[in-house]
């Protein structure tokens, strides 16, 4: 205990990646396991850009919503800091008058949000007599750690995006003060010397996603219009496979519009349909009725929520190998993993013989919300109970040189 009554453990050790993977038999068993232990006082810090959960685009906000509800169901006292109109079981503290989707990617809202969060944390700690743990889902938020340390509160952060050459130094500089949680094994492999304390795959509530055995006559691309998401490759693959393509996704930023006009629109044929950005209802209908989801990524995708959303609806996924794809798809059973774009058309045809029920069973067994909540709870208890040592073993190694050696690891 620190002098002000807060439990504070500034040290972390790596939690075995499989330790967060044990799914309880059912919700009742899960709750009975946690009833004998004290509930944790947890603050989840969400970005200010979209509602929690989002009405359409907003993967991080969806994860925060599911985690808040899962932890609340497990008996913990959860407070979420964010913006917009929440639909969650946990207590919500709005820090902005409205969501600010038009400011996504700009530095000012990131910094301003971090300041608002710091003040809110101090207020909660003062009024309510304690916080056990802060779980940050924003980019700039972990910079508040020195202030939280003064309060005696440990901080962990889920890394929702890729760790590239620009972001690596940032997470490295956070050092042992922030325990990092990965959303895939591949994400950790690309930066093994960071202070990872665990891995928990993203998840969903399986019963919120409609299952359909009979599929429509189209393939679906669902995602942001950006070169690394591969919409142009999806069009070419569907055309060669002789199947209609429906494209749905976010396309409102200048870079997204430029990519669409220059690389997507010229490839469209008269059978293809540009749906636009799909809300939660339309998204489910599109996924459930599609013959397959096309996921021709051109980058190290940290997870790829849309893949498990598709499979939950009984829709197989055709993807290019990259990032977490091999962790999510069972090749030949719930989809096809291709090594080259030239393999995509044949892979689309193969999905006609795949069992939709097997796709859904795979998600229920491996990406269910109970498994997700259990994984985070184990990590949180390890942090709060002080059972995690100073750093992951790899993070204890000498800091890498700033250039050459690090570049070789990322390559």
Coordinates of C-alpha atoms in Angstrom, one line a residue:
X1 CA 0.0 0.0 0.0
X2 CA 1.2 3.5 -0.7
X3 CA 0.8 6.2 1.9
X4 CA -2.5 7.5 0.4
X5 CA -4.2 4.2 0.5
X6 CA -3.7 3.3 -3.2
X7 CA -2.3 0.0 -4.2
X8 CA 0.6 0.7 -6.5
X9 CA 2.9 -1.7 -8.2
X10 CA 5.2 -0.1 -10.7
X11 CA 6.7 -3.3 -11.9
X12 CA 5.6 -5.6 -14.6
X13 CA 6.6 -9.0 -16.0
X14 CA 5.5 -10.7 -19.2
X15 CA 2.4 -12.9 -18.8
X16 CA 2.5 -16.1 -20.9
X17 CA 0.6 -15.4 -24.1
X18 CA -1.5 -18.5 -23.5
X19 CA -2.4 -17.6 -19.9
X20 CA -5.0 -15.2 -21.2
X21 CA -6.5 -17.8 -23.4
X22 CA -8.4 -20.0 -21.0
X23 CA -12.1 -19.7 -21.7
X24 CA -14.5 -20.4 -18.8
X25 CA -17.2 -23.0 -19.4
X26 CA -20.0 -20.5 -19.1
X27 CA -20.8 -17.1 -17.7
X28 CA -22.1 -18.5 -14.4
X29 CA -18.8 -20.4 -13.8
X30 CA -16.9 -17.3 -14.8
X31 CA -18.7 -15.1 -12.2
X32 CA -18.4 -17.7 -9.5
X33 CA -14.7 -17.8 -10.0
X34 CA -14.4 -14.0 -9.4
X35 CA -16.9 -13.7 -6.5
X36 CA -14.3 -14.9 -4.0
X37 CA -11.9 -12.1 -4.9
X38 CA -12.2 -8.3 -4.4
X39 CA -13.6 -6.4 -7.3
X40 CA -11.1 -4.1 -9.0
X41 CA -11.6 -0.4 -9.5
X42 CA -10.8 0.1 -13.1
X43 CA -10.7 3.1 -15.4
X44 CA -10.9 2.5 -19.1
X45 CA -9.6 5.4 -21.2
X46 CA -11.3 5.5 -24.7
X47 CA -10.5 7.8 -27.6
X48 CA -12.9 10.8 -28.2
X49 CA -13.7 10.1 -31.9
X50 CA -16.6 7.7 -31.9
X51 CA -19.5 6.5 -29.7
X52 CA -18.9 3.6 -27.4
X53 CA -19.8 1.3 -29.0
X54 CA -19.6 3.0 -32.4
X55 CA -22.5 3.3 -34.8
X56 CA -20.3 2.4 -37.7
X57 CA -16.5 2.9 -38.0
X58 CA -14.5 2.7 -34.7
X59 CA -12.8 -0.6 -33.9
X60 CA -11.1 0.6 -30.7
X61 CA -14.4 2.0 -29.3
X62 CA -16.0 -1.4 -30.0
X63 CA -13.3 -3.2 -28.0
X64 CA -13.7 -0.7 -25.1
X65 CA -17.4 -1.3 -25.0
X66 CA -17.1 -5.0 -25.0
X67 CA -14.4 -4.9 -22.3
X68 CA -16.4 -2.5 -20.1
X69 CA -19.4 -4.7 -20.2
X70 CA -17.5 -7.9 -19.7
X71 CA -15.5 -6.6 -16.7
X72 CA -18.7 -5.1 -15.2
X73 CA -20.5 -8.5 -15.5
X74 CA -17.5 -10.0 -13.7
X75 CA -18.2 -7.8 -10.7
X76 CA -15.6 -5.1 -11.2
X77 CA -16.2 -1.3 -10.7
X78 CA -15.6 0.1 -14.2
X79 CA -15.5 3.7 -15.2
X80 CA -15.1 4.6 -18.9
X81 CA -13.7 8.0 -19.9
X82 CA -14.6 9.1 -23.5
X83 CA -17.0 11.1 -25.6
X84 CA -20.4 10.7 -27.2
X85 CA -23.5 8.6 -26.3
X86 CA -22.5 5.4 -24.7
X87 CA -24.4 2.1 -24.6
X88 CA -22.5 0.2 -22.0
X89 CA -23.2 -1.2 -18.5
X90 CA -20.3 0.6 -16.9
X91 CA -20.3 4.1 -15.6
X92 CA -19.4 6.6 -18.3
X93 CA -17.8 10.0 -17.8
X94 CA -18.0 12.3 -20.9
X95 CA -14.9 14.5 -21.4
X96 CA -16.2 16.2 -24.6
X97 CA -19.5 17.7 -25.5
X98 CA -19.7 15.4 -28.6
X99 CA -17.5 12.9 -30.5
X100 CA -15.0 14.5 -32.9
X101 CA -14.6 12.0 -35.8
X102 CA -13.4 14.8 -38.1
X103 CA -10.4 15.3 -35.9
X104 CA -9.1 11.8 -36.1
X105 CA -5.4 11.7 -36.8
X106 CA -4.8 15.3 -35.7
X107 CA -2.3 16.0 -32.9
X108 CA -4.4 18.6 -31.0
X109 CA -7.3 16.3 -29.9
X110 CA -4.9 13.6 -28.8
X111 CA -3.0 15.9 -26.5
X112 CA -6.1 17.7 -25.3
X113 CA -7.9 14.4 -24.6
X114 CA -4.9 13.3 -22.5
X115 CA -5.1 16.5 -20.4
X116 CA -8.8 16.0 -19.9
X117 CA -8.3 12.4 -18.9
X118 CA -5.6 13.3 -16.4
X119 CA -7.9 15.8 -14.7
X120 CA -10.7 13.3 -14.6
X121 CA -8.5 10.6 -13.1
X122 CA -7.3 12.9 -10.3
X123 CA -10.9 13.9 -9.6
X124 CA -12.1 10.2 -9.4
X125 CA -9.2 9.3 -7.2
X126 CA -9.9 12.2 -4.9
X127 CA -13.7 11.7 -4.7
X128 CA -13.9 7.9 -4.5
X129 CA -10.9 7.0 -2.5
X130 CA -9.0 4.9 -4.9
X131 CA -8.4 3.5 -8.3
X132 CA -6.7 0.1 -8.7
X133 CA -5.7 0.3 -12.4
X134 CA -5.9 2.6 -15.5
X135 CA -6.3 0.8 -18.8
X136 CA -5.5 3.3 -21.7
X137 CA -6.7 2.7 -25.2
X138 CA -5.4 6.0 -26.6
X139 CA -2.1 7.0 -28.2
X140 CA -1.0 10.0 -26.0
X141 CA -2.7 8.9 -22.8
X142 CA 0.3 6.9 -21.5
X143 CA 2.3 10.1 -21.3
X144 CA 0.2 10.8 -18.1
X145 CA 1.9 8.0 -16.2
X146 CA 4.1 10.2 -14.1
X147 CA 1.0 11.9 -12.7
X148 CA -0.7 8.6 -12.1
X149 CA 2.4 7.3 -10.4
X150 CA 2.0 10.2 -7.9
X151 CA -1.5 8.9 -7.2
X152 CA -0.2 5.4 -6.7
X153 CA -2.1 3.9 -9.7
X154 CA -0.5 1.6 -12.3
X155 CA -1.2 2.0 -16.0
X156 CA -1.5 -0.6 -18.7
X157 CA -2.2 0.1 -22.4
X158 CA -3.6 -2.0 -25.2
X159 CA -1.7 -1.3 -28.5
X160 CA -4.5 -1.3 -31.1
X161 CA -2.3 -0.4 -34.1
X162 CA 0.9 -1.6 -35.7
X163 CA 4.2 -0.7 -34.2
X164 CA 6.2 0.7 -37.1
X165 CA 9.5 2.5 -37.3
X166 CA 7.8 5.8 -36.2
X167 CA 5.9 4.4 -33.3
X168 CA 8.5 2.0 -31.9
X169 CA 10.7 4.7 -30.2
X170 CA 7.6 6.1 -28.5
X171 CA 6.6 2.8 -27.0
X172 CA 10.2 2.0 -26.1
X173 CA 10.5 5.3 -24.3
X174 CA 7.5 4.5 -22.2
X175 CA 9.7 1.8 -20.7
X176 CA 8.7 -0.2 -17.7
X177 CA 6.2 2.4 -16.4
X178 CA 3.5 1.2 -18.8
X179 CA 2.6 -2.5 -19.3
X180 CA 1.7 -3.1 -22.9
X181 CA -1.0 -5.6 -24.0
X182 CA -0.9 -7.0 -27.5
X183 CA -3.9 -7.9 -29.6
X184 CA -2.0 -10.6 -31.5
X185 CA 1.1 -12.7 -31.2
X186 CA 2.4 -11.2 -34.5
X187 CA 2.2 -7.7 -33.1
X188 CA 4.5 -8.8 -30.3
X189 CA 6.9 -10.6 -32.6
X190 CA 7.5 -7.4 -34.6
X191 CA 8.7 -5.6 -31.5
X192 CA 9.8 -8.3 -29.0
X193 CA 11.8 -6.0 -26.8
X194 CA 8.9 -3.7 -25.7
X195 CA 7.4 -4.1 -22.3
X196 CA 4.7 -6.6 -23.2
X197 CA 2.8 -8.0 -20.2
X198 CA 0.3 -10.2 -22.1
X199 CA -1.7 -10.8 -25.3
X200 CA -5.5 -10.9 -25.6
X201 CA -7.1 -11.4 -28.9
X202 CA -10.0 -9.1 -29.7
X203 CA -13.4 -10.7 -29.5
X204 CA -17.2 -10.2 -30.0
X205 CA -20.5 -11.2 -28.6
X206 CA -21.4 -14.1 -30.9
X207 CA -25.1 -13.7 -30.4
X208 CA -25.0 -10.2 -31.7
X209 CA -24.0 -11.4 -35.1
X210 CA -26.7 -13.1 -37.4
X211 CA -25.8 -16.5 -38.8
X212 CA -26.9 -17.4 -42.3
X213 CA -26.2 -20.7 -44.1
X214 CA -27.6 -19.6 -47.4
X215 CA -25.4 -17.0 -49.0
X216 CA -25.9 -14.3 -51.6
X217 CA -24.2 -13.9 -55.0
X218 CA -21.5 -11.4 -54.0
X219 CA -18.1 -11.1 -52.4
X220 CA -17.6 -8.3 -49.9
X221 CA -14.9 -5.8 -49.1
X222 CA -15.5 -4.1 -45.8
X223 CA -12.9 -1.7 -44.5
X224 CA -11.2 1.7 -44.9
X225 CA -10.4 2.8 -48.4
X226 CA -6.6 2.9 -48.1
X227 CA -3.9 1.1 -50.2
X228 CA -2.8 -1.1 -47.4
X229 CA -6.4 -2.5 -47.0
X230 CA -6.3 -3.7 -50.7
X231 CA -9.7 -2.7 -52.1
X232 CA -8.1 -2.5 -55.6
X233 CA -6.9 -6.1 -55.2
X234 CA -10.4 -7.2 -54.1
X235 CA -11.9 -5.7 -57.3
X236 CA -9.4 -7.5 -59.5
X237 CA -9.9 -10.8 -57.7
X238 CA -13.7 -10.7 -57.8
X239 CA -13.7 -9.8 -61.5
X240 CA -11.4 -12.7 -62.3
X241 CA -13.5 -15.1 -60.2
X242 CA -16.7 -13.9 -62.0
X243 CA -18.5 -12.7 -58.9
X244 CA -20.1 -9.4 -58.1
X245 CA -18.2 -7.3 -55.5
X246 CA -19.8 -5.1 -52.9
X247 CA -17.5 -2.5 -51.3
X248 CA -18.4 -0.9 -48.0
X249 CA -16.1 1.3 -46.0
X250 CA -14.9 4.6 -44.7
X251 CA -14.0 7.1 -47.4
X252 CA -14.1 10.7 -46.1
X253 CA -10.5 11.7 -45.4
X254 CA -8.5 13.3 -48.3
X255 CA -6.1 10.4 -48.6
X256 CA -9.0 7.9 -48.7
X257 CA -10.8 9.9 -51.4
X258 CA -7.6 10.2 -53.5
X259 CA -7.0 6.4 -53.2
X260 CA -10.6 5.7 -54.2
X261 CA -10.6 8.0 -57.3
X262 CA -7.1 7.0 -58.5
X263 CA -7.0 3.2 -57.8
X264 CA -10.5 2.0 -57.0
X265 CA -12.9 3.7 -59.3
X266 CA -11.1 2.9 -62.5
X267 CA -11.3 -0.8 -61.8
X268 CA -15.0 -1.0 -61.0
X269 CA -17.3 -2.7 -63.5
X270 CA -21.1 -2.4 -63.9
X271 CA -21.8 -5.3 -61.6
X272 CA -19.9 -4.0 -58.6
X273 CA -21.6 -1.9 -56.0
X274 CA -20.1 0.8 -53.8
X275 CA -22.3 0.7 -50.7
X276 CA -20.5 3.5 -48.7
X277 CA -19.9 3.3 -45.0
X278 CA -22.1 0.7 -43.3
X279 CA -23.7 1.3 -39.9
X280 CA -24.0 -1.6 -37.4
X281 CA -27.2 -3.0 -38.9
X282 CA -26.1 -2.8 -42.5
X283 CA -22.7 -4.2 -41.7
X284 CA -24.3 -7.3 -40.2
X285 CA -26.6 -7.8 -43.2
X286 CA -23.7 -7.4 -45.7
X287 CA -21.5 -9.9 -43.8
X288 CA -24.2 -12.5 -43.2
X289 CA -25.3 -12.6 -46.9
X290 CA -21.9 -12.5 -48.6
X291 CA -20.4 -15.6 -50.1
X292 CA -17.1 -14.5 -48.7
X293 CA -15.2 -11.6 -47.2
X294 CA -12.2 -10.4 -49.1
X295 CA -9.3 -9.3 -46.9
X296 CA -6.3 -8.6 -49.3
X297 CA -4.2 -6.6 -46.8
X298 CA -0.9 -5.1 -47.8
X299 CA 0.5 -4.6 -44.3
X300 CA 1.0 -6.2 -40.9
X301 CA -2.6 -6.1 -39.7
X302 CA -2.5 -6.1 -35.9
X303 CA -5.7 -8.1 -35.7
X304 CA -8.5 -7.5 -38.1
X305 CA -11.9 -7.4 -36.4
X306 CA -13.8 -7.7 -39.6
X307 CA -12.5 -11.3 -40.1
X308 CA -14.1 -12.6 -36.9
X309 CA -17.2 -10.6 -37.6
X310 CA -17.6 -12.3 -41.0
X311 CA -16.9 -15.8 -39.6
X312 CA -19.4 -15.2 -36.8
X313 CA -22.0 -14.7 -39.5
X314 CA -20.9 -18.0 -41.1
X315 CA -19.0 -16.2 -43.9
X316 CA -15.5 -17.5 -44.8
X317 CA -12.6 -15.1 -45.3
X318 CA -10.2 -14.9 -48.3
X319 CA -7.1 -13.1 -47.2
X320 CA -3.5 -12.4 -48.0
X321 CA -1.1 -13.6 -45.5
X322 CA 0.0 -10.8 -43.2
X323 CA -0.1 -9.7 -39.6
X324 CA -2.5 -11.7 -37.5
X325 CA -4.3 -13.4 -40.4
X326 CA -2.9 -16.9 -39.6
X327 CA -4.0 -16.5 -36.0
X328 CA -7.5 -15.7 -37.0
X329 CA -8.3 -17.9 -40.0
X330 CA -8.2 -21.7 -40.1
X331 CA -6.8 -22.1 -43.6
X332 CA -9.1 -24.4 -45.7
X333 CA -11.8 -24.5 -43.0
X334 CA -13.0 -21.0 -42.2
X335 CA -11.3 -19.3 -45.1
X336 CA -8.3 -19.3 -47.4
X337 CA -4.9 -17.7 -46.7
X338 CA -3.2 -16.7 -50.0
X339 CA 0.5 -15.9 -50.5
X340 CA 0.0 -13.8 -53.6
X341 CA -2.9 -11.7 -55.1
X342 CA -2.9 -14.1 -58.1
X343 CA -4.2 -16.8 -55.8
X344 CA -7.3 -14.8 -54.7
X345 CA -9.7 -15.7 -57.5
X346 CA -9.3 -19.5 -57.0
X347 CA -9.6 -19.0 -53.3
X348 CA -12.9 -17.2 -53.7
X349 CA -14.2 -20.3 -55.6
X350 CA -13.1 -22.6 -52.8
X351 CA -15.2 -20.9 -50.3
X352 CA -18.4 -22.2 -51.9
X353 CA -17.6 -25.6 -50.3
X354 CA -16.9 -24.3 -46.8
X355 CA -19.3 -25.0 -43.9
X356 CA -20.7 -21.7 -42.5
X357 CA -21.4 -23.4 -39.2
X358 CA -17.7 -24.3 -38.9
X359 CA -16.9 -20.6 -39.3
X360 CA -19.2 -19.6 -36.5
X361 CA -18.0 -22.4 -34.2
X362 CA -14.4 -21.2 -34.7
X363 CA -15.3 -17.7 -33.5
X364 CA -17.4 -19.0 -30.6
X365 CA -14.5 -21.2 -29.4
X366 CA -11.6 -18.7 -29.8
X367 CA -12.9 -15.2 -30.0
X368 CA -15.8 -15.1 -27.5
X369 CA -16.4 -12.2 -25.2
X370 CA -16.0 -14.3 -22.1
X371 CA -12.6 -15.5 -23.1
X372 CA -11.7 -11.9 -23.8
X373 CA -12.8 -10.6 -20.4
X374 CA -11.1 -13.5 -18.6
X375 CA -7.8 -12.7 -20.4
X376 CA -7.9 -9.1 -19.4
X377 CA -8.9 -9.8 -15.9
X378 CA -6.0 -12.2 -15.4
X379 CA -3.6 -9.5 -16.6
X380 CA -5.2 -6.8 -14.4
X381 CA -5.0 -8.9 -11.3
X382 CA -1.4 -9.7 -11.9
X383 CA -0.6 -6.0 -12.2
X384 CA -2.6 -5.0 -9.1
X385 CA -1.5 -7.9 -6.9
X386 CA 2.1 -7.1 -7.8
X387 CA 2.8 -10.6 -9.2
X388 CA 4.5 -9.1 -12.3
X389 CA 8.2 -8.3 -12.2
X390 CA 9.9 -5.2 -13.5
X391 CA 9.8 -5.9 -17.3
X392 CA 9.3 -8.7 -19.7
X393 CA 12.5 -10.7 -19.9
X394 CA 13.3 -9.4 -23.4
X395 CA 12.8 -5.8 -22.3
X396 CA 15.6 -6.2 -19.8
X397 CA 18.1 -6.4 -22.6
X398 CA 20.2 -3.5 -23.6
X399 CA 18.4 -0.8 -25.6
X400 CA 18.9 -1.3 -29.3
X401 CA 20.8 1.2 -31.4
X402 CA 18.6 3.9 -32.8
X403 CA 19.1 2.9 -36.5
X404 CA 20.5 0.0 -38.3
X405 CA 19.9 -2.9 -35.9
X406 CA 16.3 -1.9 -35.3
X407 CA 15.6 -1.4 -39.0
X408 CA 16.8 -5.0 -39.7
X409 CA 14.3 -6.3 -37.1
X410 CA 11.4 -4.4 -38.6
X411 CA 12.2 -5.4 -42.2

